Coordinates of N, CA and C in Angstrom, one line a residue:
X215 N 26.6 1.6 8.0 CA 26.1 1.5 9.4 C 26.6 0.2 10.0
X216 N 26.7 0.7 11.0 CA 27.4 -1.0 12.1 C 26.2 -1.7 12.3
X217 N 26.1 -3.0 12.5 CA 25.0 -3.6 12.6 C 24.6 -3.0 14.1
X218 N 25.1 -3.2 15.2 CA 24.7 -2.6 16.4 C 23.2 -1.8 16.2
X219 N 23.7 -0.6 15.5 CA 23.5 0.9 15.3 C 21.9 1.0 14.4
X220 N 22.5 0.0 13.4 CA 20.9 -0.9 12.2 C 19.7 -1.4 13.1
X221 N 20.1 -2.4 14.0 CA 19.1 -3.2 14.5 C 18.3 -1.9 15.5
X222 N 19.1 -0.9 16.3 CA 18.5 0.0 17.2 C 17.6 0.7 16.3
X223 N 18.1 1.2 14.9 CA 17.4 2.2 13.9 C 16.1 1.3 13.7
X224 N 16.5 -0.1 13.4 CA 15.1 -0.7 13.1 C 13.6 -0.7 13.8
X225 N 14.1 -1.2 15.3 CA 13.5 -1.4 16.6 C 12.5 0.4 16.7
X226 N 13.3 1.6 16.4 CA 12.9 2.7 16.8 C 12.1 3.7 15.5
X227 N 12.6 3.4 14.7 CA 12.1 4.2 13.2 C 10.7 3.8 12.7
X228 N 9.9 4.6 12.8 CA 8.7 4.6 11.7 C 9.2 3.7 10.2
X229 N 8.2 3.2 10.1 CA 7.8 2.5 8.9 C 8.4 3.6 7.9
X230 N 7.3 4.6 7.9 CA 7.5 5.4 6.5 C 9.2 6.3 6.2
X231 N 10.2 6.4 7.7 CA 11.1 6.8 7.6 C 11.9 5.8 6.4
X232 N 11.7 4.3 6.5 CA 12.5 3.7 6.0 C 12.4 3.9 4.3
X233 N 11.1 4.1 3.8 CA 10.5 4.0 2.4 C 11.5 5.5 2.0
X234 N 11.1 6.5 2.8 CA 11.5 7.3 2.5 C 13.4 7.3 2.3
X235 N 14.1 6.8 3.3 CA 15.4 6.5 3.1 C 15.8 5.7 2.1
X236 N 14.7 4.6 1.6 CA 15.2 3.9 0.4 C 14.9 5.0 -0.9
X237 N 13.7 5.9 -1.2 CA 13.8 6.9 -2.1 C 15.1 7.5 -2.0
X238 N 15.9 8.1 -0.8 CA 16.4 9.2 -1.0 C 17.8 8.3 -1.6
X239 N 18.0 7.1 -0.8 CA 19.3 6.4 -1.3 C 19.3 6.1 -2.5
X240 N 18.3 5.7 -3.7 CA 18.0 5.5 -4.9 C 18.2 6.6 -5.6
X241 N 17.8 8.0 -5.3 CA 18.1 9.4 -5.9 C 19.5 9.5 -6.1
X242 N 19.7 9.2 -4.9 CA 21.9 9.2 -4.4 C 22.0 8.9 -5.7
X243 N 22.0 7.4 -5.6 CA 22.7 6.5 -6.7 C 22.4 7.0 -8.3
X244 N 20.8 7.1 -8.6 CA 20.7 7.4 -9.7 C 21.6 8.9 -10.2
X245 N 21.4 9.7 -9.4 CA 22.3 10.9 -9.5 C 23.8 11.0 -9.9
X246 N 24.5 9.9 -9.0 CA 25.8 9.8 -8.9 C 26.2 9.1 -10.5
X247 N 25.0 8.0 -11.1 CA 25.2 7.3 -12.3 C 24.9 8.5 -13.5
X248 N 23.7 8.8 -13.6 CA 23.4 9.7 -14.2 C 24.0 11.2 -14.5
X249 N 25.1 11.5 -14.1 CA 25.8 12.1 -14.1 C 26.8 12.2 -15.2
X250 N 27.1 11.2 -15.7 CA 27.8 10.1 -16.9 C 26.8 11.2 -18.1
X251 N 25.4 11.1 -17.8 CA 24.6 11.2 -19.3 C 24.2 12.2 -18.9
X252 N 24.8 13.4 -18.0 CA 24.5 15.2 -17.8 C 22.8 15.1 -17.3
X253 N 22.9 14.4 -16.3 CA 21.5 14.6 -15.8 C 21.4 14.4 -14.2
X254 N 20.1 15.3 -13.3 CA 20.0 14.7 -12.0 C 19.0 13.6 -12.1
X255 N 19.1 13.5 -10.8 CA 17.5 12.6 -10.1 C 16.2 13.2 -10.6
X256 N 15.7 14.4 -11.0 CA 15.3 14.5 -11.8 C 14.4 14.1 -13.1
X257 N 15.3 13.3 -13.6 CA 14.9 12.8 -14.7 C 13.6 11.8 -14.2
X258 N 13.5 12.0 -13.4 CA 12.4 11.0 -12.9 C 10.8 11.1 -13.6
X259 N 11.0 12.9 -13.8 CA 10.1 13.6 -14.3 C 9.9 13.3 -15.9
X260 N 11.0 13.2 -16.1 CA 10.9 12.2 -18.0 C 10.7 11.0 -18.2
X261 N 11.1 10.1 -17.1 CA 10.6 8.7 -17.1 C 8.7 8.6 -16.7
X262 N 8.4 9.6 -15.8 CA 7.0 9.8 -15.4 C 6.2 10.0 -17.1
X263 N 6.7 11.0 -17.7 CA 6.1 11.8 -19.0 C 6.3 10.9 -20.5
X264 N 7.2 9.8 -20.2 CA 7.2 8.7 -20.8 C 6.1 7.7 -20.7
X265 N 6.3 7.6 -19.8 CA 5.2 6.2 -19.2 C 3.6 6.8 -19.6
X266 N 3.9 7.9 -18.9 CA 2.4 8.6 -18.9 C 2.1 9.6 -19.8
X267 N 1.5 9.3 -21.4 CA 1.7 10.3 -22.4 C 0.9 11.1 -22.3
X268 N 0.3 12.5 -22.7 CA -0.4 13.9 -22.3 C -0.9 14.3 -20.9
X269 N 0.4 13.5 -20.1 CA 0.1 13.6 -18.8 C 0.5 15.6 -18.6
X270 N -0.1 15.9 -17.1 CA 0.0 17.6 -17.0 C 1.2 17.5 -15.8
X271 N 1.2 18.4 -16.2 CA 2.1 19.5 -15.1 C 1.6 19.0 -13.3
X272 N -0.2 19.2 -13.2 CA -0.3 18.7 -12.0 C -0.3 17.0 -11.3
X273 N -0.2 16.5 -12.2 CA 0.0 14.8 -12.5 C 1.6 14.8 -12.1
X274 N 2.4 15.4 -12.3 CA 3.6 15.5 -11.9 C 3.3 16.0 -10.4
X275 N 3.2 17.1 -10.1 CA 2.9 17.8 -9.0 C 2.3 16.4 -7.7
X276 N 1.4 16.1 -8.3 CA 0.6 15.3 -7.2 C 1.6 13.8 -7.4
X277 N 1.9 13.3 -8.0 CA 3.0 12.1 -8.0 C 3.9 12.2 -6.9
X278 N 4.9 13.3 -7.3 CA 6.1 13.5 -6.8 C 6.0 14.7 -5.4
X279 N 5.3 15.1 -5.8 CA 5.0 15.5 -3.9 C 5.5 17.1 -3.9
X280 N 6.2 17.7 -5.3 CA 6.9 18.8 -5.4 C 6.0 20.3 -5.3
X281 N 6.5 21.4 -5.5 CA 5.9 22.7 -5.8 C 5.4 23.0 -7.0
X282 N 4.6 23.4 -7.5 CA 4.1 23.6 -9.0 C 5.3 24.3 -9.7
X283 N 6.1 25.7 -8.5 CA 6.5 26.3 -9.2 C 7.9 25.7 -9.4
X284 N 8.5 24.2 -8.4 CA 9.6 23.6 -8.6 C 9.7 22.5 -10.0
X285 N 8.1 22.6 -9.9 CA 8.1 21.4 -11.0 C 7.8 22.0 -12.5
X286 N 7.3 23.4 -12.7 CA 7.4 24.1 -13.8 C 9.0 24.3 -14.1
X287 N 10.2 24.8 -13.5 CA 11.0 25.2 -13.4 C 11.8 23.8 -14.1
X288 N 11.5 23.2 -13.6 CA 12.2 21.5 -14.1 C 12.0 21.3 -15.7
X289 N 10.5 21.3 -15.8 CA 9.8 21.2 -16.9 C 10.8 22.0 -17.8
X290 N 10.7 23.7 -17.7 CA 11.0 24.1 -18.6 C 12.5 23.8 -19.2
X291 N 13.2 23.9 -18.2 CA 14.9 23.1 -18.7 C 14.9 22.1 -19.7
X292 N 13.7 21.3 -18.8 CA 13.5 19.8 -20.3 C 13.0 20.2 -21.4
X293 N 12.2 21.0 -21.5 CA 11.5 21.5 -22.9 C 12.6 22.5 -23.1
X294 N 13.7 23.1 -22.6 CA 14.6 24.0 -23.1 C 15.9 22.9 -24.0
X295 N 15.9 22.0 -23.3 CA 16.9 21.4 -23.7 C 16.1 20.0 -24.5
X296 N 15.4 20.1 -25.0 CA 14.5 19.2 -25.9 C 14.3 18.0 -25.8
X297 N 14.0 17.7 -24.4 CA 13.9 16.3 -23.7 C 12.0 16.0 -23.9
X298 N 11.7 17.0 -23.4 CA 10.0 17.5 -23.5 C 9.5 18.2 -24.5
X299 N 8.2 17.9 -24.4 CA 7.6 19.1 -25.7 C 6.0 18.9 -24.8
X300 N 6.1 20.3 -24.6 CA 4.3 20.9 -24.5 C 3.1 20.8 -25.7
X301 N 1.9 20.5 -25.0 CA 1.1 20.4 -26.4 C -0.5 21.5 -25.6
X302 N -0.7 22.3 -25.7 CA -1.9 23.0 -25.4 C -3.2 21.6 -25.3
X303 N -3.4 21.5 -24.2 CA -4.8 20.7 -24.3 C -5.8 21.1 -24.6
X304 N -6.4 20.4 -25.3 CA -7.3 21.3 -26.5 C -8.8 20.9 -25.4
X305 N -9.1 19.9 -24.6 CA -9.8 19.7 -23.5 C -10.1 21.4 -22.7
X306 N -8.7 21.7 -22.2 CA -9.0 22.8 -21.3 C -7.4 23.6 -21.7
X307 N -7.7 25.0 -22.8 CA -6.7 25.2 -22.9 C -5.8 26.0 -22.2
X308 N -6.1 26.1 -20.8 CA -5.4 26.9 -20.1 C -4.2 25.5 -19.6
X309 N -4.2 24.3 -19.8 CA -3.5 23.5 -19.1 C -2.6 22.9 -20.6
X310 N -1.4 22.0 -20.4 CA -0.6 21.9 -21.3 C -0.6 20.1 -21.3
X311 N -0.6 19.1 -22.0 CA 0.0 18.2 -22.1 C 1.1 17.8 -22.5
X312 N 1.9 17.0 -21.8 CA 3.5 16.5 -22.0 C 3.9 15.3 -22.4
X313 N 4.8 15.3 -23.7 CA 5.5 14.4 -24.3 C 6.4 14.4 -24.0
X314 N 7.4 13.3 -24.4 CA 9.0 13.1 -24.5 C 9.1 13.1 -25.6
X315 N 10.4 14.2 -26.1 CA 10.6 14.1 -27.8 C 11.0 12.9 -27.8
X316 N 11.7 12.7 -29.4 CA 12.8 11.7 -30.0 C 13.9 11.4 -28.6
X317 N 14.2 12.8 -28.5 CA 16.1 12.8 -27.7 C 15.3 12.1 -26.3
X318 N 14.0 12.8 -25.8 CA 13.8 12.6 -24.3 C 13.6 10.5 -24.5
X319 N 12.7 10.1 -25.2 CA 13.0 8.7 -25.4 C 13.7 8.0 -25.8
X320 N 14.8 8.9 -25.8 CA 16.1 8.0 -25.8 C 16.7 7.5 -25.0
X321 N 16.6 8.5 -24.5 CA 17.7 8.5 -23.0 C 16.8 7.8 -21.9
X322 N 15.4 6.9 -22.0 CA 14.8 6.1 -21.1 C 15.4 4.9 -21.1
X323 N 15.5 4.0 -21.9 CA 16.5 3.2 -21.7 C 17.7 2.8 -20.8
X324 N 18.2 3.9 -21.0 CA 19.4 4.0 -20.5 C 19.5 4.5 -18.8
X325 N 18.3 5.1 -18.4 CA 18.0 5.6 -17.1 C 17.1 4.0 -16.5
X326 N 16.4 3.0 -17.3 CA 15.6 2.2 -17.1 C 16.7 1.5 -16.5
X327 N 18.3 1.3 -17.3 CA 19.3 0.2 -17.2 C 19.4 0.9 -15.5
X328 N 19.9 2.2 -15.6 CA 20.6 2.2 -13.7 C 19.7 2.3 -13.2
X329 N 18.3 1.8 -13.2 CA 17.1 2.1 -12.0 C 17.2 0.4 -11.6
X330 N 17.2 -0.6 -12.9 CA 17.6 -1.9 -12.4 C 18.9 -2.6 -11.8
X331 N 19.6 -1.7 -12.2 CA 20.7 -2.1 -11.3 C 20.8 -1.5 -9.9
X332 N 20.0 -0.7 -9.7 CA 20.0 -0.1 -8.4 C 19.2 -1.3 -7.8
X333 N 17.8 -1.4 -8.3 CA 17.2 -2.8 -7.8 C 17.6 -4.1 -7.7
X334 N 18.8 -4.6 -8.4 CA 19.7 -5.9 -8.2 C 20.9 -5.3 -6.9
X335 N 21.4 -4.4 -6.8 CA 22.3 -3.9 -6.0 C 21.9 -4.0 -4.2
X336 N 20.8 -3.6 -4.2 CA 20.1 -3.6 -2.9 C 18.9 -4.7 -2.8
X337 N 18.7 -5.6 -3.9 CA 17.7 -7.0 -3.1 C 16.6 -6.9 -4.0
X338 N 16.1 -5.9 -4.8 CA 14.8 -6.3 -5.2 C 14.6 -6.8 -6.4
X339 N 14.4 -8.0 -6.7 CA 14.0 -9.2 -7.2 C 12.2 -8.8 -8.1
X340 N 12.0 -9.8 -9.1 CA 10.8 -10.0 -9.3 C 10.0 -10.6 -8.4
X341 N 10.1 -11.4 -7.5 CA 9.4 -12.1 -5.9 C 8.7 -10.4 -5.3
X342 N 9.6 -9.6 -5.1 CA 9.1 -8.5 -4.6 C 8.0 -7.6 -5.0
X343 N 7.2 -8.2 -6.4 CA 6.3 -7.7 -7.2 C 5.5 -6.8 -6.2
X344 N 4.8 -8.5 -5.6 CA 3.7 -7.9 -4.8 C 3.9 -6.9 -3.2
X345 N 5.2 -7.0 -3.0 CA 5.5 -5.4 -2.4 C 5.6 -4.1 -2.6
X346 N 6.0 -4.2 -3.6 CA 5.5 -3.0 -5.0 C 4.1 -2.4 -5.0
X347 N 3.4 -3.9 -5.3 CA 2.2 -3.2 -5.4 C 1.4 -2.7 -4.8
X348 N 1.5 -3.1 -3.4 CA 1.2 -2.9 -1.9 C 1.6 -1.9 -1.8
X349 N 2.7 -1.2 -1.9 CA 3.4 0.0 -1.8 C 2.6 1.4 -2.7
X350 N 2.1 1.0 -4.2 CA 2.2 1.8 -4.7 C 0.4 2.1 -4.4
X351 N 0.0 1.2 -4.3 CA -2.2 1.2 -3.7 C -1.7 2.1 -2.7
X352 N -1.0 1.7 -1.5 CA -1.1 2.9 0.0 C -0.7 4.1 -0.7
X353 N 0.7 4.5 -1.6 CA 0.8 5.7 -1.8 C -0.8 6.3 -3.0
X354 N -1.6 5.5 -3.6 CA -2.5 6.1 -4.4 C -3.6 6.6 -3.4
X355 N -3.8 6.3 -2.2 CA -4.8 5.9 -1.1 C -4.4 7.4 -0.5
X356 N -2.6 7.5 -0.2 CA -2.0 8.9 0.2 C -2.9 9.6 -0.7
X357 N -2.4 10.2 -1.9 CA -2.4 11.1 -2.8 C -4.4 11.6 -2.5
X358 N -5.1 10.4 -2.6 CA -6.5 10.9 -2.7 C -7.1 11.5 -1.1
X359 N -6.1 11.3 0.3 CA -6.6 11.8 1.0 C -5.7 13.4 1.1
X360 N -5.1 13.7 0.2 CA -4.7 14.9 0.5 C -5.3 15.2 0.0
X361 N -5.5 14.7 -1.3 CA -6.3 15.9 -2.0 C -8.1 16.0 -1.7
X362 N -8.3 15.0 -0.7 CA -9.8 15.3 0.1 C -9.4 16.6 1.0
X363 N -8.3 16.7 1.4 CA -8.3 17.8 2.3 C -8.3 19.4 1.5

């Protein structure tokens, strides 16, 4: 973009347009890298099921903002292709909890390396902690008033 063209976008654009433009530019990128190691943007869903171990199906769902049936469909490819493994929750067994096998924690690493290079590429620094966190409280604040509705 021309600077001109930037400063009018800034002056006129919602806040949340921009959050959202930096997710979608970060997908770009990850996608375009990740492509090297036969994977989309996506994998976001393996880095989530890493982080967060016997997390469900709707934990994904309500994170990432997707369809149940877009996000089962995902799931299954990774548990097809041995990234994931389902475990029956023994809590309620109509619901499933999710691991990353051996292969799926492998390949975090290496998705961790181009998520920080995306963040040295475009500015974000450890100084920016506490925008992060700011960021991630409003979206938790999101998530609980939709699901009041």
């Amino acid at each position: 973009m021309e600077g001109e063209n930037t400063q009018h976008l800034a002056k006129n654009s919602p806040f949340i347009a921009w959050i959202h433009n930096i997710s979608l530019n970060q997908q770009k990128y990850m996608k375009a890298r990740i492509e090297e190691l036969d994977f989309d943007h996506n994998v976001r869903y393996i880095m989530f099921i890493y982080d967060n171990p016997n997390c469900s199906q709707d934990d994904l769902v309500n994170m990432f903002g997707q369809s149940k049936g877009n996000i089962a469909k995902i799931l299954k490819k990774y548990e097809d292709e041995g990234y994931i493994k389902r475990k029956t929750n023994p809590e309620n067994r109509r619901k499933y909890m999710l691991n990353t096998t051996d292969k799926g924690s492998k390949i975090v690493p290496k998705i961790r390396q181009i998520s920080k290079e995306w963040d040295e590429q475009v500015g974000l620094t450890d100084e920016d902690f506490e925008i992060k966190k700011r960021l991630m409280e409003i979206a938790i604040k999101g998530m609980k008033l939709v699901e009041e509705k």
